[in-house]
Structure formats: structure tokens, C-alpha cells
mmCIF file of C-alpha atoms in Angstrom:
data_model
loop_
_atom_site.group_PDB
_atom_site.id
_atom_site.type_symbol
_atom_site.label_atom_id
_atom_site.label_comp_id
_atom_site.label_asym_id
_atom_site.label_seq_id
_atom_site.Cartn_x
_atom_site.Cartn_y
_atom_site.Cartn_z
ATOM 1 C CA UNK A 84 0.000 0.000 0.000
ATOM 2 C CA UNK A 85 1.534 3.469 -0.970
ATOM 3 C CA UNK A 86 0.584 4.874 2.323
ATOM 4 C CA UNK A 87 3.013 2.479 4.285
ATOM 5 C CA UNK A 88 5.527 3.016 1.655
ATOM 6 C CA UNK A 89 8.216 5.142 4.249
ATOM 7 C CA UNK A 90 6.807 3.302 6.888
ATOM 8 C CA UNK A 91 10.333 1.506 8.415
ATOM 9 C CA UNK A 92 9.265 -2.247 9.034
ATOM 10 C CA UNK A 93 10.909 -3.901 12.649
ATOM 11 C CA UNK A 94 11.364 -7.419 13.656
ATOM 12 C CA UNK A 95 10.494 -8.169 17.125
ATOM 13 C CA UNK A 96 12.321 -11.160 19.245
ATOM 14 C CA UNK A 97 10.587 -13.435 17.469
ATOM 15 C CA UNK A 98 11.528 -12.057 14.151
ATOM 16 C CA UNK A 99 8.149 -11.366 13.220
ATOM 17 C CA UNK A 100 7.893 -8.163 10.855
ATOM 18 C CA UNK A 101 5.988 -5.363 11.950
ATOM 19 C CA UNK A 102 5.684 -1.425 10.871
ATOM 20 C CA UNK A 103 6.996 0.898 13.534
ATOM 21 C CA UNK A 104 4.794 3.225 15.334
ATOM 22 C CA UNK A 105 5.044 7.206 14.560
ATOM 23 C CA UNK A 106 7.791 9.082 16.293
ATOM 24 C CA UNK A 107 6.193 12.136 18.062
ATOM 25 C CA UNK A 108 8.268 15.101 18.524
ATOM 26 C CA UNK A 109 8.793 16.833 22.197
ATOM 27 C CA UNK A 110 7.957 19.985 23.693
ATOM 28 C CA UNK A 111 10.579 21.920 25.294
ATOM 29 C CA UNK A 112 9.051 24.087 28.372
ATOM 30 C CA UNK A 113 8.616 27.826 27.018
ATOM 31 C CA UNK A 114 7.535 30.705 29.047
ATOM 32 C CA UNK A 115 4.812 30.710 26.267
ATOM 33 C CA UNK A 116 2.773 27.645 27.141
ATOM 34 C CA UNK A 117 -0.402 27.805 28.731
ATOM 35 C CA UNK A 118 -0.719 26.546 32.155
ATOM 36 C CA UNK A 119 -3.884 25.174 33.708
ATOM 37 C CA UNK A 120 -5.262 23.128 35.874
ATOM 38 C CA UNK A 121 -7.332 20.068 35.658
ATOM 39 C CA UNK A 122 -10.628 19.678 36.443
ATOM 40 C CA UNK A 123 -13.781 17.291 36.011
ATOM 41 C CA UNK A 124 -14.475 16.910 32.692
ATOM 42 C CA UNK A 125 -11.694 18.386 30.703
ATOM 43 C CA UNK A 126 -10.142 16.178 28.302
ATOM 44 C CA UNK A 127 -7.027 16.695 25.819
ATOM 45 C CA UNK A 128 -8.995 16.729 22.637
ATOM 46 C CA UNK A 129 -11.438 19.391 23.436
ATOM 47 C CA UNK A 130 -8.477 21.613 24.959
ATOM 48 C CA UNK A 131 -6.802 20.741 21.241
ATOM 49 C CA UNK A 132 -9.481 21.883 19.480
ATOM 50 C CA UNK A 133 -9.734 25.044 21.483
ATOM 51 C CA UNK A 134 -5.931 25.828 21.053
ATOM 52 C CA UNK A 135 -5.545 24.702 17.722
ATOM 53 C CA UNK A 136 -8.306 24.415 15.824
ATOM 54 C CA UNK A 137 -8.218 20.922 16.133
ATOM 55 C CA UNK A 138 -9.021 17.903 17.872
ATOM 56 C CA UNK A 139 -6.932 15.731 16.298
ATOM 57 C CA UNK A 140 -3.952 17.394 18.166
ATOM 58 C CA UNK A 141 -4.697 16.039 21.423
ATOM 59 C CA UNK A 142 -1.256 13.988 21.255
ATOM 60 C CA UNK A 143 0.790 17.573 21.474
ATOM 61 C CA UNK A 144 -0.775 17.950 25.189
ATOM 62 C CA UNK A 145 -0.057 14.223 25.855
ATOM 63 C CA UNK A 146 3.144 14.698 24.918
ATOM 64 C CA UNK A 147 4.045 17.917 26.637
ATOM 65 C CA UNK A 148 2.536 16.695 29.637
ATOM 66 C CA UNK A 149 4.084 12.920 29.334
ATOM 67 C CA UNK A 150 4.711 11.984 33.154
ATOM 68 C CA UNK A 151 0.971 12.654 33.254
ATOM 69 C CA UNK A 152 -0.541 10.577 30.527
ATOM 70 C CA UNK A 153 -1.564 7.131 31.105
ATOM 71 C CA UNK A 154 -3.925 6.608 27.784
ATOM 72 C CA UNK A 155 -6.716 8.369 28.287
ATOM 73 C CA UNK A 156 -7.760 11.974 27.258
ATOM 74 C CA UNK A 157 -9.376 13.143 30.406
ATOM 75 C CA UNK A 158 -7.172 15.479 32.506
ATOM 76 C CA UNK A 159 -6.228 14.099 35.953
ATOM 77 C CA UNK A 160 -8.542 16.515 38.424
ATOM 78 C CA UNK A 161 -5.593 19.129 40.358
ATOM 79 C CA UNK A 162 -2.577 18.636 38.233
ATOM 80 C CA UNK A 163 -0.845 21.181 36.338
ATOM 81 C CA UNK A 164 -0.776 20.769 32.602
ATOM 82 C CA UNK A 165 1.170 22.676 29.930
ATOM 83 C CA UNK A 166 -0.364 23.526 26.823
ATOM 84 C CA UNK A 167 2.670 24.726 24.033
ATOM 85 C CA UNK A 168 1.719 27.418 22.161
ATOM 86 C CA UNK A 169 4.706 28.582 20.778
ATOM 87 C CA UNK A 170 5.590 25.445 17.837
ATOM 88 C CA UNK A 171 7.379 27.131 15.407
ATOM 89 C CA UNK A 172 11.033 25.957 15.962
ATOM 90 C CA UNK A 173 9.293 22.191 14.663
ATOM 91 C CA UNK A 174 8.818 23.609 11.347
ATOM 92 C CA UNK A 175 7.139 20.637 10.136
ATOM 93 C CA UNK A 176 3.788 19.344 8.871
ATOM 94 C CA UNK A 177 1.571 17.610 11.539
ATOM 95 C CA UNK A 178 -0.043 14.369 9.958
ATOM 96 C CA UNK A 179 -2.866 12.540 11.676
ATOM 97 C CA UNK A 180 -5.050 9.753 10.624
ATOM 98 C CA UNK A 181 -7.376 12.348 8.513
ATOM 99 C CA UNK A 182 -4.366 13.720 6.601
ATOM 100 C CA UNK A 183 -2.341 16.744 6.795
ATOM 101 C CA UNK A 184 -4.543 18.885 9.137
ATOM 102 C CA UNK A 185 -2.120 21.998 9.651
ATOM 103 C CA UNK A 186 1.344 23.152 9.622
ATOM 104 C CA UNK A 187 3.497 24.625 11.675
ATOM 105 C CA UNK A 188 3.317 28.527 9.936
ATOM 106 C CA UNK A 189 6.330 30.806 10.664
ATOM 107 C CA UNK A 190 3.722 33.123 11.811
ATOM 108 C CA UNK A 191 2.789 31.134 15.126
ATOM 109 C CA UNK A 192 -0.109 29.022 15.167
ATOM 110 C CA UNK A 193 -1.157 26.321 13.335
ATOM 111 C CA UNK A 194 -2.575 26.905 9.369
ATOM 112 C CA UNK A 195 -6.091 25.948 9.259
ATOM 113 C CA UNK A 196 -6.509 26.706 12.849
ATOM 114 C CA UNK A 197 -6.527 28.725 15.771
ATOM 115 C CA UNK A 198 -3.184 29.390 16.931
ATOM 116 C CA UNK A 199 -4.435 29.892 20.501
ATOM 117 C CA UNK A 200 -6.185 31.646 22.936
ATOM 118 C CA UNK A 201 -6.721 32.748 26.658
ATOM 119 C CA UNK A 202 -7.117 30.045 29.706
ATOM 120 C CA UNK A 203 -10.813 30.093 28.853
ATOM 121 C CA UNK A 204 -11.296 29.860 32.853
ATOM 122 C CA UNK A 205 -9.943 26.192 33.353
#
């Protein structure tokens, strides 16, 4: 299939073949990111879609917030979160299952999207 075709295939122990999984980049801590809080009700996806347009960029807050994340998008009621705002210095294309849904723009923000906005009281 031409969409695996730069897809890097493994061999596990057993030396059965498999495709790798995607390589997510990091986020560096920047006095830019959004801090909040978790609460009740708030999950990763929905704060995505606020912050960039998209919901399909949940995996940049699970990321960020890594020692946090155990697999599922609700925020852990208390903790501090980051949300990066700043993404510019990745300079690279964001792919998710859909497609290409935005870019990292030299502007800020995300094309297609919303490159941000306030705490939006959380």
C-alpha cells in the first residue's frame, strides 16, 4: 500500500515483521505555554481543538505533559498541565489519521486553525 511506503518495518524477538509506530516530537518548556489546571471533565482533545483548531492534536498535550498521561484523554482533576503554544522551531507538517490537518506557519499558530487563545477559565 503506498501509504506504508516510508513506513520503516521492525522485527520483534521473534523475528516477526511489523511497521513501527510514529515518532512524536517533544515539547521543550517555554515561558509561552499555557498553564492550567485540571478539572472534572476536561479532556485533551477538546483543549486541542480550542488551542488549535483541532481535535486531532490532542497527542501535542499528551506529549508535553508525558509523566501525566496514562492513555486516556481526560485530565487528571488538580494537576498542572502545559499547553505549548509557541511550535514554530518544529517547522514541520503535523499528519494525523485524517491527513495533513495543519502546519506549523512561521507566523505562530497552526494553518487551518486557531493558533491559541486565553485560559478560557480552566
Amino acid at each position: 500500500m503506498a501509504r506504508y511506503k516510508d513506513t520503516i518495518i521492525r522485527k520483534d524477538i521473534n523475528s516477526l515483521r511489523y511497521l513501527s509506530t510514529e515518532d512524536y516530537p517533544t515539547f521543550a518548556k517555554k515561558d509561552t505555554d499555557v498553564l492550567i489546571t485540571g478539572r472534572y471533565g476536561v479532556r485533551m482533545d477538546n483543549l486541542a481543538n480550542q488551542y488549535y483548531g483541532s481535535p486531532s492534536f490532542w497527542w501535542i498535550i499528551a506529549r508535553a505533559n508525558i509523566e501525566l498521561f496514562e492513555g486516556g484523554l481526560s485530565l487528571k482533576v488538580g494537576k498542572e498541565y502545559r499547553i505549548p503554544i509557541d511550535l514554530d522551531e518544529l517547522g514541520e507538517e503535523f499528519i494525523t489519521g485524517g491527513g495533513s490537518v495543519g502546519s506549523v506557519s512561521s507566523g505562530g499558530g497552526f494553518s487551518g486553525g486557531s493558533s491559541g487563545g486565553g485560559g478560557g477559565g480552566y
